[in-house]
XYZ file of C-alpha atoms in Angstrom:
151
model
C -21.685 50.600 103.345
C -23.479 52.885 100.826
C -20.149 53.404 99.076
C -19.926 49.653 98.409
C -23.415 49.696 96.876
C -22.485 52.548 94.560
C -19.343 50.700 93.433
C -21.349 47.511 92.857
C -23.959 49.400 90.838
C -21.274 51.021 88.700
C -19.690 47.621 88.084
C -23.068 46.185 87.082
C -23.643 49.068 84.659
C -20.220 48.595 83.092
C -20.822 44.876 82.665
C -24.201 45.516 81.025
C -22.709 48.157 78.745
C -19.888 45.861 77.623
C -22.368 43.051 76.925
C -24.425 45.340 74.697
C -21.358 46.491 72.786
C -20.234 42.891 72.184
C -23.415 42.087 70.270
C -23.455 45.310 68.245
C -23.635 44.938 64.478
C -20.455 46.501 62.999
C -22.437 47.700 59.987
C -21.706 47.989 56.279
C -18.683 50.281 56.438
C -16.196 47.654 57.624
C -15.429 44.179 56.291
C -16.311 42.628 59.662
C -19.935 43.670 59.248
C -20.152 41.768 55.975
C -18.263 38.801 57.428
C -20.783 38.649 60.279
C -23.624 38.538 57.740
C -21.861 35.558 56.201
C -22.484 33.591 59.396
C -26.197 33.881 58.725
C -25.748 32.773 55.116
C -23.698 29.723 56.137
C -26.444 28.708 58.543
C -29.106 29.322 55.885
C -27.210 27.226 53.324
C -26.779 24.417 55.800
C -30.533 24.331 56.469
C -31.877 25.017 52.983
C -29.409 23.419 50.591
C -27.337 21.007 52.617
C -25.892 19.121 49.626
C -24.577 22.325 48.058
C -23.343 23.529 51.451
C -21.324 20.311 51.934
C -20.044 20.456 48.348
C -18.943 24.100 48.707
C -17.653 24.058 52.267
C -17.740 20.662 53.955
C -18.673 22.144 57.292
C -19.737 25.373 58.933
C -16.228 26.399 60.002
C -14.968 26.166 56.424
C -17.935 28.221 55.237
C -17.140 30.945 57.745
C -13.414 30.924 56.902
C -14.203 31.135 53.181
C -16.394 34.180 53.737
C -13.754 35.883 55.831
C -10.994 35.277 53.300
C -13.107 36.481 50.362
C -14.446 39.589 52.079
C -11.032 40.747 53.285
C -9.528 40.606 49.780
C -8.166 43.965 48.649
C -10.820 44.518 45.995
C -13.637 43.943 48.490
C -12.110 46.181 51.141
C -11.675 48.792 48.404
C -15.331 48.338 47.361
C -16.429 49.010 50.956
C -14.181 52.064 51.229
C -15.090 53.599 47.867
C -18.806 52.856 47.489
C -21.310 55.491 48.544
C -22.794 55.245 52.018
C -26.322 55.027 50.603
C -25.441 52.077 48.371
C -23.576 50.220 51.126
C -26.409 50.706 53.610
C -29.024 49.552 51.093
C -26.967 46.509 50.059
C -26.374 45.644 53.699
C -30.092 45.819 54.483
C -30.832 43.640 51.465
C -28.194 41.057 52.409
C -29.394 40.990 56.030
C -32.968 40.455 54.888
C -32.178 37.701 52.370
C -29.757 35.882 54.683
C -32.421 35.816 57.424
C -35.066 34.139 55.242
C -36.290 30.655 56.066
C -36.082 28.035 53.301
C -39.600 28.595 51.956
C -39.185 32.374 51.841
C -35.729 32.017 50.282
C -37.274 29.963 47.492
C -39.975 32.623 46.982
C -37.285 35.323 46.936
C -35.328 33.439 44.276
C -38.474 33.145 42.140
C -39.336 36.845 42.625
C -42.869 36.246 41.442
C -44.700 39.562 41.178
C -44.000 42.744 43.098
C -44.502 41.302 46.553
C -41.871 38.734 47.434
C -39.705 38.444 50.564
C -37.181 41.302 50.743
C -38.659 43.041 47.688
C -38.474 46.486 49.289
C -34.829 45.904 50.290
C -33.993 44.617 46.774
C -35.598 47.662 45.172
C -33.886 50.071 47.570
C -30.500 48.474 46.819
C -31.145 48.627 43.067
C -32.001 52.336 43.332
C -29.172 53.294 45.697
C -26.552 51.374 43.725
C -27.645 52.320 40.218
C -24.566 52.470 37.998
C -22.363 50.713 40.577
C -21.108 47.224 39.795
C -22.037 45.169 42.863
C -22.104 41.663 41.368
C -18.544 40.574 42.250
C -18.820 41.882 45.802
C -22.201 40.221 46.371
C -20.869 36.975 44.900
C -17.942 37.049 47.339
C -20.450 37.825 50.086
C -22.269 34.568 49.267
C -25.416 36.282 48.028
C -27.604 33.567 46.485
C -28.297 33.649 42.772
C -31.639 35.127 41.800
C -33.483 33.236 39.096
C -35.281 36.371 37.918
C -33.170 39.369 38.905
C -34.853 42.750 38.984
């Protein structure tokens, strides 16, 4: 009987471990990490700028497919492979922060009024870590919203 309990406990641990791994963020060093961030941006667009979302994508599935196809293009995969770890990590943190903003905070981020706006520390860290690296095309393909007053 104790042997059965040990086996059941091991099975439970394996199930828990596999559940945790399934929700793990792949990170900035693979295209899938950036594609997963896109899911957040699609949801944000749908909530905050529905007319533009419909114009650009029509529905959520098309938004997700568009992100996947853009971020797996050769030049974007090459950008991920060839850009410094520090820059990729800083960009990833910035994208995660901006894509998680609610509509009011997204508007404040776009205005970038003063030194204290949503995601300002992430923006500044990305600017510093990626100095001299052209990130605009990659961020555009990532769906990064346009800043009205870029730093």
